[in-house]
Structure formats: C-alpha cells, structure tokens
Coordinates of C-alpha atoms in Angstrom, one line a residue:
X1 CA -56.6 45.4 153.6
X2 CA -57.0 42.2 151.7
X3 CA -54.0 40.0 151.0
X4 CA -53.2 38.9 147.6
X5 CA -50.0 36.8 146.8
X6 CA -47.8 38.9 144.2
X7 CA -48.3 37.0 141.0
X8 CA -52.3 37.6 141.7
X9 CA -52.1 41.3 142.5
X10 CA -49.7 41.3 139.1
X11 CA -52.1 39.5 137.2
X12 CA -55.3 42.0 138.5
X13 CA -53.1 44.8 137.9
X14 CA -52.1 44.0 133.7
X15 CA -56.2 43.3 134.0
X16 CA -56.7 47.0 134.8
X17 CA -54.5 48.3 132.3
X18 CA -56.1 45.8 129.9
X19 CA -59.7 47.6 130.7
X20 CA -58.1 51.2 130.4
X21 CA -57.2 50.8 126.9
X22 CA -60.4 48.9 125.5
X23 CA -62.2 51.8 127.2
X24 CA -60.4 54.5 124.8
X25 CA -59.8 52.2 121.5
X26 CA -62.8 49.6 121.8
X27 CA -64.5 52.0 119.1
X28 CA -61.0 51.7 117.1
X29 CA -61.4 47.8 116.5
X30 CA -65.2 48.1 115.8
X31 CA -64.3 50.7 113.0
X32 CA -61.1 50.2 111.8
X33 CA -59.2 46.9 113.3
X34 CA -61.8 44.3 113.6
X35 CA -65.5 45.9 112.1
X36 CA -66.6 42.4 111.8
X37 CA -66.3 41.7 115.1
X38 CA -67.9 45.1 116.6
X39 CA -70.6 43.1 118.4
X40 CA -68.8 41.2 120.3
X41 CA -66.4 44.4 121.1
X42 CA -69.6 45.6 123.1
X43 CA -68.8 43.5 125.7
X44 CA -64.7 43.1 125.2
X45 CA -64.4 44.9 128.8
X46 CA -66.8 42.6 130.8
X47 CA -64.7 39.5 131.5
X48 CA -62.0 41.3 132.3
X49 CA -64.3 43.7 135.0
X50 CA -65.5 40.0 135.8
X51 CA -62.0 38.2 136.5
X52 CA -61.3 41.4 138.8
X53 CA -64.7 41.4 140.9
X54 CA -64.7 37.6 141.3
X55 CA -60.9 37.6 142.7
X56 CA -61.3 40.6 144.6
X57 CA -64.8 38.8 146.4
X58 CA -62.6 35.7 146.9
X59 CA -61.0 38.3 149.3
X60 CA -63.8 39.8 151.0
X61 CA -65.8 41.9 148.5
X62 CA -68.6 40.3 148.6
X63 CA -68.8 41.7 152.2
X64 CA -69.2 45.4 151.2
X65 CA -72.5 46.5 151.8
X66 CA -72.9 48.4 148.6
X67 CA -71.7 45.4 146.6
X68 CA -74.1 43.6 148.7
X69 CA -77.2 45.8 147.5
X70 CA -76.3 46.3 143.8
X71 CA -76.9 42.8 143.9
X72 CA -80.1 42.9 145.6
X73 CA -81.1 45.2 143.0
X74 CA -79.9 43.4 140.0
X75 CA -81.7 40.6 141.4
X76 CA -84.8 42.3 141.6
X77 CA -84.6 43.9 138.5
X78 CA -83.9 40.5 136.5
X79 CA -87.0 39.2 138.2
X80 CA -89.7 42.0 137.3
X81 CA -88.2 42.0 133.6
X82 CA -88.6 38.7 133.3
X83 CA -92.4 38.9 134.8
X84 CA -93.5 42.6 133.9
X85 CA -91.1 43.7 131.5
X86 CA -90.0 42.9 127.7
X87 CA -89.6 39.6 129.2
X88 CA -86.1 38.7 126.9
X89 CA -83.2 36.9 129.0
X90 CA -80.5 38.1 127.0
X91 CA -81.2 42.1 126.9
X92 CA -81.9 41.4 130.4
X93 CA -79.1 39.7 131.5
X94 CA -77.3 42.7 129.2
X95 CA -79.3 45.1 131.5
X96 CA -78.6 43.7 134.8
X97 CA -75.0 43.4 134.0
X98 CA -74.2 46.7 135.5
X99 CA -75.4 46.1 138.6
X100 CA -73.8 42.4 139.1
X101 CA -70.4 43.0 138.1
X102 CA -69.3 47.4 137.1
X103 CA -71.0 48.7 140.4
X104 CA -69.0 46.1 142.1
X105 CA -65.9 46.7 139.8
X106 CA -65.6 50.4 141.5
X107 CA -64.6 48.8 144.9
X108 CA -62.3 45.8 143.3
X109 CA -59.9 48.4 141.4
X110 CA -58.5 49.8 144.0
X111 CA -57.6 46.5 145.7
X112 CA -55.0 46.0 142.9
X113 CA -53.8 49.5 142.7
X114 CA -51.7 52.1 143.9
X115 CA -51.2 55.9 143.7
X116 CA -48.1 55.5 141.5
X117 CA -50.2 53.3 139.1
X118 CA -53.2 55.9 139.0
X119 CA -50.6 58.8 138.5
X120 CA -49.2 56.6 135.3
X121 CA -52.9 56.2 133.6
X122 CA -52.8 60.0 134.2
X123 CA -49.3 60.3 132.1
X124 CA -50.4 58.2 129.4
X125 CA -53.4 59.9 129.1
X126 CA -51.6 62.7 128.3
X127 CA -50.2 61.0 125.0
X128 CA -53.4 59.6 124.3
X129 CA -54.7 63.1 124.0
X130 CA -52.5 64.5 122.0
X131 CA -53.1 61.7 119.3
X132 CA -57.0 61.8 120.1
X133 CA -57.4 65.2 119.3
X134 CA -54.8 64.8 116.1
X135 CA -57.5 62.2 115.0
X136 CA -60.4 64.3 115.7
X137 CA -59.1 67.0 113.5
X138 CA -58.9 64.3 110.8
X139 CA -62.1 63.7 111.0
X140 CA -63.1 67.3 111.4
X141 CA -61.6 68.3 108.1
X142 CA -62.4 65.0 105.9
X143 CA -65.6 64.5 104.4
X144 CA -67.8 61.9 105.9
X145 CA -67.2 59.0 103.7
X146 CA -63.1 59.0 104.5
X147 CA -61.3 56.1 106.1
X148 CA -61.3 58.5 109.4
X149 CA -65.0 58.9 109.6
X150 CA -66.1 55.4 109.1
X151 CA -68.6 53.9 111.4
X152 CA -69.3 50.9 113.5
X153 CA -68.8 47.8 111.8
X154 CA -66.8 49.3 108.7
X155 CA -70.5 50.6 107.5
X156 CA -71.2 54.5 107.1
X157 CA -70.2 57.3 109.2
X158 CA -69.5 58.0 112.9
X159 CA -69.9 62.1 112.5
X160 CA -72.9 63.7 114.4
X161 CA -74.1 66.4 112.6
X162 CA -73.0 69.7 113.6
X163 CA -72.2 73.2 111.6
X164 CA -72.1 73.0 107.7
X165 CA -70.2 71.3 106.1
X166 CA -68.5 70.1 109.6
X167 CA -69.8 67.4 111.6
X168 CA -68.8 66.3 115.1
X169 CA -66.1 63.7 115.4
X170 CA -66.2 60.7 117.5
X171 CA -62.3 59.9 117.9
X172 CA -61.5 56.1 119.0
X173 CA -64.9 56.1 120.3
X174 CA -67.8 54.5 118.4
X175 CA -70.0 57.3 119.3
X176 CA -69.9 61.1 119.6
X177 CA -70.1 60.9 123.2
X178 CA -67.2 59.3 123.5
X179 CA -65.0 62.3 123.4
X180 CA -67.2 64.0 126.1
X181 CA -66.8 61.5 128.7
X182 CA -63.3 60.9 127.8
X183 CA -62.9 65.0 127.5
X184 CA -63.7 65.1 131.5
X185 CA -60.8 62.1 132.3
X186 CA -58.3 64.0 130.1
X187 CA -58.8 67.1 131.9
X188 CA -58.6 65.9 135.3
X189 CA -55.5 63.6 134.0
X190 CA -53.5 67.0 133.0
X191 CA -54.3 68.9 136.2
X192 CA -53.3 66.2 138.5
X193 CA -50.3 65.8 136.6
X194 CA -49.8 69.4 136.6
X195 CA -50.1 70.2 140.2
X196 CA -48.3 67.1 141.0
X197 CA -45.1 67.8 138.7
X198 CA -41.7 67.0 140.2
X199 CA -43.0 66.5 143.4
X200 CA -46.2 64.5 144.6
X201 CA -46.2 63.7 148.2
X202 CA -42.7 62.1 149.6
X203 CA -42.5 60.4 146.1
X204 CA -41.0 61.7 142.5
X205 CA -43.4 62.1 139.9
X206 CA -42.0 64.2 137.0
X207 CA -43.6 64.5 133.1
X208 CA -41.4 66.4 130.5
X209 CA -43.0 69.8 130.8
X210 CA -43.4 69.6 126.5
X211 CA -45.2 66.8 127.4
X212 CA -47.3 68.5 129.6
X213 CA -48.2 71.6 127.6
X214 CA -48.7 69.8 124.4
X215 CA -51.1 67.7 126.1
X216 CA -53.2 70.6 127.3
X217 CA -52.9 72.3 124.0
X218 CA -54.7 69.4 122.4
X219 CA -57.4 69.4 125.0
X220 CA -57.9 73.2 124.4
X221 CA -58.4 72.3 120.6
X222 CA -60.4 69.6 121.0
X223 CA -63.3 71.5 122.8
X224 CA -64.1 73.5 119.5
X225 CA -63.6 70.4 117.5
X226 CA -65.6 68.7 119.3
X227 CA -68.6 70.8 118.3
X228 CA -70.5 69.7 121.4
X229 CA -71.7 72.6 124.1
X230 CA -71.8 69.6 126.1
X231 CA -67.9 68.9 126.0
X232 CA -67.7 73.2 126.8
X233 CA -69.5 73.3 130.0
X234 CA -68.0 70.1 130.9
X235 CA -64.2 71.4 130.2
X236 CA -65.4 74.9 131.6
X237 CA -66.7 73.4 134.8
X238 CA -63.2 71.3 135.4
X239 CA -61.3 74.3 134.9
X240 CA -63.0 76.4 137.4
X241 CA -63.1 73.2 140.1
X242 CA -59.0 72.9 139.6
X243 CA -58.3 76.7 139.7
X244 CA -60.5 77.1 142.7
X245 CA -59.1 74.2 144.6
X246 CA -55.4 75.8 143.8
X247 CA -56.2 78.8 144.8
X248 CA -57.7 78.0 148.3
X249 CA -53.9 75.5 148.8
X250 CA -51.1 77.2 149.5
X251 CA -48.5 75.2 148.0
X252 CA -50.1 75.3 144.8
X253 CA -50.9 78.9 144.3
X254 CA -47.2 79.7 143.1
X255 CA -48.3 77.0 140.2
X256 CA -51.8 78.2 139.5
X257 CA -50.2 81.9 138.4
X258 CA -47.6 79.6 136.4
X259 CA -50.1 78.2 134.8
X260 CA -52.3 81.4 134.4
X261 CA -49.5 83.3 132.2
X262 CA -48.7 80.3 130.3
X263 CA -52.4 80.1 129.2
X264 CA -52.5 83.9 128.3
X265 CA -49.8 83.2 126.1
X266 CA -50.7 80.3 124.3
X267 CA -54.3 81.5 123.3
X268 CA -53.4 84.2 120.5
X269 CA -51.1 81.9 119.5
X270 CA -53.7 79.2 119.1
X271 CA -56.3 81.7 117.4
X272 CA -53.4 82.5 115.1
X273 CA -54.1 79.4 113.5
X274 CA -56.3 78.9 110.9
X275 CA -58.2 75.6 111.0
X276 CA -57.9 76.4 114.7
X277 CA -60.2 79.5 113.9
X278 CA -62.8 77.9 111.7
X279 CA -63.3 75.2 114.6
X280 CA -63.8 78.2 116.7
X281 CA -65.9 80.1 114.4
X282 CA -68.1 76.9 113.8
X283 CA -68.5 76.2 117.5
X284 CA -70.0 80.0 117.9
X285 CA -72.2 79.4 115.2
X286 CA -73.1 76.2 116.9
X287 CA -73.9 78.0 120.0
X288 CA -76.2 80.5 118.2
X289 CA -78.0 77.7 116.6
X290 CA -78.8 75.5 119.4
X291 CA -79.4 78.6 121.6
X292 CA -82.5 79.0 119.3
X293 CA -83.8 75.3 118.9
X294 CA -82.6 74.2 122.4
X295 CA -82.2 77.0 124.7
X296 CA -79.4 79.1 125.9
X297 CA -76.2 77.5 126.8
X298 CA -76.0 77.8 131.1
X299 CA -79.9 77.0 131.1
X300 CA -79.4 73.8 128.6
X301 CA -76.3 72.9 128.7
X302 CA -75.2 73.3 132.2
X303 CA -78.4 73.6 134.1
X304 CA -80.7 71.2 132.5
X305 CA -78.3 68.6 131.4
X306 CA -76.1 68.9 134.2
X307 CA -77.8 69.4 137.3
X308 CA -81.7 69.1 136.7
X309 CA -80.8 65.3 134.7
X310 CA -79.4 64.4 138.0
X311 CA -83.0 64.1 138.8
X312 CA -85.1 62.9 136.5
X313 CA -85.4 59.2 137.9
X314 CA -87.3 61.0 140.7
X315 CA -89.7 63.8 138.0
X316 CA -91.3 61.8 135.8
X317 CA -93.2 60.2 138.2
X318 CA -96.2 60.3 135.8
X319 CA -94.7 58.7 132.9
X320 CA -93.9 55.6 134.5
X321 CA -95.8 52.8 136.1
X322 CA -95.1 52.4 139.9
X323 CA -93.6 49.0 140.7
X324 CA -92.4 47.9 136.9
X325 CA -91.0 49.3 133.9
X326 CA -90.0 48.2 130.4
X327 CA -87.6 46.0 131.6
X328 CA -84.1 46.9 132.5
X329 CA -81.8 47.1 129.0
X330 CA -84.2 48.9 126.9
X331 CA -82.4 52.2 127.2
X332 CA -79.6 50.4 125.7
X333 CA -79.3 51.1 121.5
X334 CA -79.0 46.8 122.3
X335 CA -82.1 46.6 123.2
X336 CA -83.4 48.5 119.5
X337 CA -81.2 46.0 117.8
X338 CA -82.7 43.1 119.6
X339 CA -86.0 44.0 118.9
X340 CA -86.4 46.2 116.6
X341 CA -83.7 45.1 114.4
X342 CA -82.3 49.2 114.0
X343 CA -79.9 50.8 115.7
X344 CA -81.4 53.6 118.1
X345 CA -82.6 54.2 121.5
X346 CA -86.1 52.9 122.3
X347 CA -86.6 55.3 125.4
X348 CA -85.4 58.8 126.1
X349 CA -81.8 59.7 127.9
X350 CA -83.2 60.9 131.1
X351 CA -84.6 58.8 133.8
X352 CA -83.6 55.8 132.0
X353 CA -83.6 53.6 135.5
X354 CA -87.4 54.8 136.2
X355 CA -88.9 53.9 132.8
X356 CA -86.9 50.2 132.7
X357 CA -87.8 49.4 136.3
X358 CA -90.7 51.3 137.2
X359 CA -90.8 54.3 140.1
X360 CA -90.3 52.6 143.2
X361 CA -87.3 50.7 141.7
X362 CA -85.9 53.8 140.0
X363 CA -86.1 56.0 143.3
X364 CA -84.4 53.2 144.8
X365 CA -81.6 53.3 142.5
X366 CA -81.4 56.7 142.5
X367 CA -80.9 56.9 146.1
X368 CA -77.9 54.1 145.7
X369 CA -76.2 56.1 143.2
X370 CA -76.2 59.1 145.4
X371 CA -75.2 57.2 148.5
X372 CA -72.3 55.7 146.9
X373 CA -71.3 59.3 145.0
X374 CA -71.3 61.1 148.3
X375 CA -69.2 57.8 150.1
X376 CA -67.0 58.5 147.7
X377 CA -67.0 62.5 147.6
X378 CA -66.3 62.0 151.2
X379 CA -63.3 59.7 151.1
X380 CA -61.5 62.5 148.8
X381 CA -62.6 65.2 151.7
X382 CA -61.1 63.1 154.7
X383 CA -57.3 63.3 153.1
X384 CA -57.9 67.1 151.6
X385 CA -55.6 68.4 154.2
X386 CA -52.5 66.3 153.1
X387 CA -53.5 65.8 149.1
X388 CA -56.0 67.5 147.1
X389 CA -55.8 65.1 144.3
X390 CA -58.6 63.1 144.9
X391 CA -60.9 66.2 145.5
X392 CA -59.6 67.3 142.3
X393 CA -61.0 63.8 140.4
X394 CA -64.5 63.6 142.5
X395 CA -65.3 66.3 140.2
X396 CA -65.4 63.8 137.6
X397 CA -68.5 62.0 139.8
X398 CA -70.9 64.7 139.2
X399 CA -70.3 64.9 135.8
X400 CA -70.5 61.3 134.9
X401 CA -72.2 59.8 137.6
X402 CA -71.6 55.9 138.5
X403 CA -73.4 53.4 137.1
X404 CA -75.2 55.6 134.6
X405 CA -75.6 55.6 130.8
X406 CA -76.9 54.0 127.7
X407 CA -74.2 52.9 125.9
X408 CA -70.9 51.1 126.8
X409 CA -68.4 53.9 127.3
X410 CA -71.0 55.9 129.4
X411 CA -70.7 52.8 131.8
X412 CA -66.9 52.1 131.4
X413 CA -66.1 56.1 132.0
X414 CA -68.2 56.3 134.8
X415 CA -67.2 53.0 136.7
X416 CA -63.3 54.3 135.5
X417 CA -63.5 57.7 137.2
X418 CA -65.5 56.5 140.5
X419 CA -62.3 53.8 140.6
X420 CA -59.8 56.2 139.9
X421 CA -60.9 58.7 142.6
X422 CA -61.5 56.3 145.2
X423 CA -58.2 54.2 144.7
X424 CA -56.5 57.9 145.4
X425 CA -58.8 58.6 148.5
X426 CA -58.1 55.2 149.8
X427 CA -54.3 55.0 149.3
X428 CA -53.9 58.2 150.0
X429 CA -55.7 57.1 153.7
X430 CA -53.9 54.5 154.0
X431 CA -50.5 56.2 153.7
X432 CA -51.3 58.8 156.0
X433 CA -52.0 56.3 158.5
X434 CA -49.1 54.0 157.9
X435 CA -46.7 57.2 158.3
X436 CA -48.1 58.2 161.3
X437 CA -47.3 54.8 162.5

C-alpha cells in the first residue's frame, strides 16, 4: 500500500467524484449548460484522470507492469501514426491518450478509495437513475426539435431513430449510447445495493428501501424507452449474472425470493400504465423490425455484438495492413471532424485497434485488454468466499471492456467500471487480511 498524507488522499478522492459526475452530465453542459463550449467538454475528464495518475505514479504506479506496457504501446503507436499513418499530431496525441493516462487511471482509483466510497457512487446512482430515466421519457414523448432533445452544441437533435414517430433518447449523454453503457453501471449499482442493504460486511450500509425500489422501477422503464436491443440483452444478461450469483450464496437466497415476489408484483402494475405500454409496444415492434434487416435478437444482439465483437481485432486479418494502420484516433468521430470537417466515424465499430494500428499492433492490444480483464476477473474470484460484490460488478468487464470505444463515454464507462470493480476486489483483500491479523 502506498502512503499518501491525508489532505492528498482528500484532494484525489473530491478528483474522483469530480470524474464520476462529468462522466453522466458531460453531455448535459454540451447540450444544455454550456453548448458553446462542447468541444472542449470532450476532454473535461482528462486532467482530472491526469492529476490522479501522475500523483498516484509519484507513489509507485509507474512500477506496475501493465501501466508500464500501456505505455510501451502508446509509444509505439504515436510513432507508426506519425510515420505510416494519417500523420496529424493532434488526433494522435487524442488517440494515444487512452493508453498514456485511462489504462493507467484503472490502477490509480483505487489508491484513493475505499469500499464505503464505492458503495456511496452505488447510492447516488440510484438517484441519478431515477431522474435519468424521468428525462428519457421527456425526450421519448417530445418531438425532436424540444428543448429535451437538443443536440450537441445547442444545434439539432440527439434522438437516434427508432419506431415511428418515437426515436431513442440519449439522456445526459451526448449520444445514444450513452444510456447503454450507463444502463449496465445502473444495474450493477441497484443489485449491490440491494444484496448489501442493512448489512454489508462488519459495516452498516442502509438505503431507504423507497429508494431502492423506485430506483429499479426506473431502470425497468428505461430499457423499453431506450429503444435499443442493445440496452435489453445488456440488462437481461446483468439480471441473470446477479440472480445466479444469489442463488449459489446462502445468505442471500432469503433476499433473492424477496426480490423475486416484489418483481412479480410490480410488472402488471407497470404494464398498467399507458405510456409505459406504448414504450413496450414500440420496443416489440422494434424487435420485429431489426429482426428482419439485422438478424434475430440472441444471434445479433447478444451473440454477434457481445461475444463474436470481442474478437474482431484478431478476424479481420485481411482488411488490415500487417505492421500499420490508419493511425490511432481515426475511429474517433474527432478524427471525421478533423479531417473531414463532419461529424461521423471514418472506420467501422469493430476491430477499431487493428484498422488504426495495423494487425500485429492490434493483436497485441488485444491480448493486453484480455490480460488485464482476466487480472481483474480474478481479483473479484480470490475474495468470492467472504463478498460477492466484486464478482457481481466484473460482469460489467465483459460488457464494456477496458480501454475500448469510439467516443468519450465508451472510454470513461469502461475505465469507471474496471476501477470500480477492482477498488472492491482490492479492499475487500486487503480487509480480509488485516482482520485476520
């Protein structure tokens, strides 16, 4: 354990909090606070992720040996743009900046951190949901040129097109996939604090059980709101990993049959509702129209976007040169705007790291990812006999893997969630071990 002298670890800790919010409202200020500023609200999180990496290697980070090769790869990235690739420092740099400082960021966080703290972002997150999905019913039921639906930088409209009339709402995010990313740390916020209620190892951890239910009501409603099959499997496949982890615990069995009957009440209740029911009606008409343009939900949805994405770096060995790519950045929407002057992505979703960076380099990466998902998969497995609440977040790694996306929430959520579920397989180590002492 590093030492840190109590006005730093203070100062690292408001930091955190700091990056927690801007992760859920930075779309807010680039739509509604400060539209005229959303550019530079594209990188609002990065000196903060920056202040907590550079204090935590004064300590010794720097001496982690994945820390230690995200550099090595950033380094080599930035050099083979620069020589092979588009060749422009500042998308580049934009690129790279993953690698130098968010990879690194997963292993600063919990340095500053304690189970009590994660348990709180868990409770707020239950408020946060139940005015995110208030929001995104707004924007469900407005038309597209309301104050609710306007888009980055105070100019058209954040919907995604969707069923009808009804278009897909994007919440405090600036984008649609926002809500998805955010959908998965909202679900494994409620379970943790629901299996952790009144009682969470030898300390008291109590939400109002209103509190509780409300929150999970909203993040019921807001999967047919969302309009995204996406935003189902994901909230289908977090359900399942929570119930089956409950059932195979002893001590929470009693509160997985609680939580059973509550549910079978509250759903004809819910379908009582009518806008509830059109949201529901328009997500099965959804279903039925991207089951004929897209495929069927398990084999698109869950299969191909799920599981067979986790390897594209490694399939499209023939579309990409061997030792360089496009240059790292130019999946980034930044990189269109940069270049192009429009806002869109210049390169597909999957396989992003292989078409920047080439095969080798993309294999490489992939690899790193998956070393450092199953490092961390395996932290939450060493304490499963004493807490099952970090095995209940490493869920989260496989559905928004670290270090992976094109635009600035997909990085933020899937640095957060790695943090998150690390910090509670560390401390939750390191308390085992200083109470058997």
């Amino acid at each position: 354990m590093f030492l840190y002298s109590v006005q730093e670890y203070k100062r690292c800790n408001i930091a955190i909090w700091l990056f927690f919010f801007l992760l859920i409202f930075e779309g807010a200020f680039r739509k509604w606070f400060l539209p005229s500023l959303s550019d530079i609200f594209l990188v609002i999180r990065d000196p903060l992720a920056i202040y907590l990496v550079w204090i935590a290697c004064k300590r010794g980070l720097w001496k982690n040996p994945f820390v230690r090769i995200s550099w090595g790869i950033a380094f080599i990235t930035l050099i083979t743009t620069l020589l092979f690739g588009h060749q422009n420092l500042l998308l580049a740099l934009y690129g790279v900046r993953i690698w130098v400082y968010y990879i690194p960021l997963i292993f600063a966080i919990p340095l500053f951190m304690n189970l009590d703290d994660v348990m709180s972002m868990c409770k707020c997150t239950l408020y946060i949901t139940m005015g995110m999905t208030l929001l995104m019913l707004l924007q469900y039921f407005t038309p597209q040129t309301s104050f609710f639906n306007v888009g980055v930088g105070g100019e058209g409209s954040s919907g995604f097109s969707g069923v009808g009339d009804y278009f897909r709402p994007s919440g405090t995010f600036s984008f649609t996939n926002g809500i998805a990313l955010y959908m998965v740390w909202a679900g494994c916020s409620f379970f943790a604090c629901f299996f952790s209620n009144r009682k969470w190892e030898k300390r008291k951890f109590w939400v109002s059980p209103y509190i509780l239910w409300a929150s999970f009501v909203c993040w019921v409603v807001a999967v047919p709101v969302s309009l995204s099959r996406a935003v189902v499997a994901e909230v289908v496949i977090i359900f399942l990993w929570a119930m089956g982890l409950a059932f195979l615990t002893k001590k929470y069995k009693k509160s997985l049959f609680y939580f059973m009957a509550i549910l079978l009440v509250l759903s004809p209740l819910l379908l009582a509702n009518q806008r509830i029911q059109i949201a529901v009606d328009n997500m099965q008409e959804r279903f039925v129209m991207a089951g004929k343009s897209e495929g069927n939900f398990v084999t698109e949805s869950i299969v191909e976007r799920k599981i067979v994405s986790m390897f594209s770096d490694l399939l499209n060995s023939n579309e990409v040169p061997f030792f360089y790519g496009e240059g790292i950045g130019m999946s980034t929407n930044v990189a269109a705007v940069m270049l192009t002057g429009k806002k869109q992505f210049l390169t597909k979703e999957g396989g992003s790291d292989s078409m920047e960076n080439g095969y080798l380099m993309g294999c490489v990466m992939f690899l790193y990812k998956w070393i450092l998902l199953f490092y961390i998969f395996y932290r939450c497995v060493k304490v499963r006999t004493c807490t099952l609440l970090p095995l209940l977040f490493a869920v989260s790694l496989f559905l928004i893997r670290p270090g992976t996306g094109q635009t600035p929430a997909d990085v933020g959520f899937s640095v957060w969630v790695a943090a998150m579920t690390l910090t509670l397989a560390v401390k939750s180590e390191y308390e085992i071990i200083h109470t058997r002492k």
